[in-house]
């Protein structure tokens, strides 16, 4: 029984990513190398890759632009398409040259990317005569137009023209000949680093030639180092290569099959110290480890862009996963580069230590619970990325603590008392260190808020000052009350630590919208706080009536100097008026319970502003006393039963910085 092959259907089912448009071209070069090896005398072999450009469109381009690539021509002096090779070409999935890793589907890749393939090949027939075979290959007719002609050359060899570069692949491919030559060198690098000679390979483009031998010498930093390792009974060959730093941007692991590059993976940062450029006595270089194995050859997919290998197969006996390969190779890489990584390791650890010391002291108490390699980072890592990295380690320590906490209360079977005590002691030490970390974070957060406050009162580039909205939002989000925001979202401590202890807090909401006032006014005080004391042992000897206090905070734009008499222009009068409106209403708790003695409820008024000339005048008219540092005013207004404090922005920043420094 014979099975027929539908070429178009087979092409539909053949996958090739758009970013791999040059793969069929490079595979054609590899085929030429095989043809030269089959002929023998590889040292005399030669492969030329010609880049064919659109000569018509070049007339419309300026001198610096490159014409679009429309195809490629590959020429070699190999054995050519003799009867055996031609029969293999006509047979999909041919096992001819399977010992070289060929899958018999490479020509399908040609038709995925190009419209037409034209072949002209000289070969020696069975009678020892030199003949020429020509044929065409496309997705409509397959192999067609085959003819055997008299030879027009002096020796065997093949010319393959790949015509009609598909636009969807072309736009993802490089256009410069240097880039194409570099990618070709990476694809066939194995032939250069192996023990036997590689044929001469040249890339030609509009009269210019690039010799891959010279390119290889230019790129190589040092000679390649070979070694063999075993992973789960499978043999793997490693080739460690140092490229000059200008070639590759990142350090890589390169998985190969049948002497071709198949899959690349960045290993930047996966070994402590392997960051950016590294140096030895000969200068800077980037590192790549090429991995080849019969195991990889057997599991490479037909299009040679990936492998049928699981990422992690821990439970499968003798199956090697990508993780197995990666972990083993990285261990060998670490040993191979150990001398040159030492300086980066030292700089990476110093970067972490300096960041903790000067920016993030919260991580100091838990640093000794983190694996040493996780505290070595790229010295060029940004503060943001470093903070995220350290926070991930902090979270892992906390996760471990939670897990240990569930286990610690249940002594293990046959565990000695002293062993249990030691385990408990270790758990408590870790818990204590995490608490220290929380305290350090608390202090560090306050420093950031103080810095933001200081920045918000500085003059802007246009000579103006920020609106009070910025400062307001920093203290508490606007148009919110305590039922809508968490206490952690507020920084009430900037004004008074006691404001954190409130029953109700409103920010920039009308009196009418506040459930505590019973007032229909649409005035919007900046901040209103109701504080109810329900514990008679602390504040009152009458157990039936709780006391309360009301706090009003008024914030003005930095350097505002138009303060004058009247509620709308005098922030002190404005704050006292807000207080009177609340007392005039039916003040209740936020749950609607009445608070008796409204007129006697203690009031606290805070005004945040700059002490401009007009503000000094309003403070004196209100009979307030200036503070000893001259940066604020305070006093008690008897008619309003209110304590008043005017705090300049400079005083607010100064006091909070002093408190921070004393705490830290």
mmCIF file of C-alpha atoms in Angstrom, residues 2-11 13 90-93 108 139-140 142:
data_model
loop_
_atom_site.group_PDB
_atom_site.id
_atom_site.type_symbol
_atom_site.label_atom_id
_atom_site.label_comp_id
_atom_site.label_asym_id
_atom_site.label_seq_id
_atom_site.Cartn_x
_atom_site.Cartn_y
_atom_site.Cartn_z
ATOM 1 C CA UNK A 2 1.401 3.385 -0.994
ATOM 2 C CA UNK A 3 0.656 6.651 0.785
ATOM 3 C CA UNK A 4 0.502 9.896 -1.172
ATOM 4 C CA UNK A 5 1.745 13.200 0.220
ATOM 5 C CA UNK A 6 -0.148 16.463 -0.181
ATOM 6 C CA UNK A 7 2.637 19.051 -0.390
ATOM 7 C CA UNK A 8 0.431 22.067 0.330
ATOM 8 C CA UNK A 9 -1.136 20.291 3.291
ATOM 9 C CA UNK A 10 2.270 19.300 4.564
ATOM 10 C CA UNK A 11 3.425 22.929 4.344
ATOM 11 C CA UNK A 13 1.242 21.657 9.048
ATOM 12 C CA UNK A 90 12.249 14.018 -3.938
ATOM 13 C CA UNK A 91 11.388 11.974 -0.844
ATOM 14 C CA UNK A 92 9.936 13.804 2.144
ATOM 15 C CA UNK A 93 11.195 12.572 5.521
ATOM 16 C CA UNK A 108 9.886 22.347 3.152
ATOM 17 C CA UNK A 139 4.452 24.430 -3.554
ATOM 18 C CA UNK A 140 2.257 23.975 -6.643
ATOM 19 C CA UNK A 142 6.689 20.163 -6.205
#
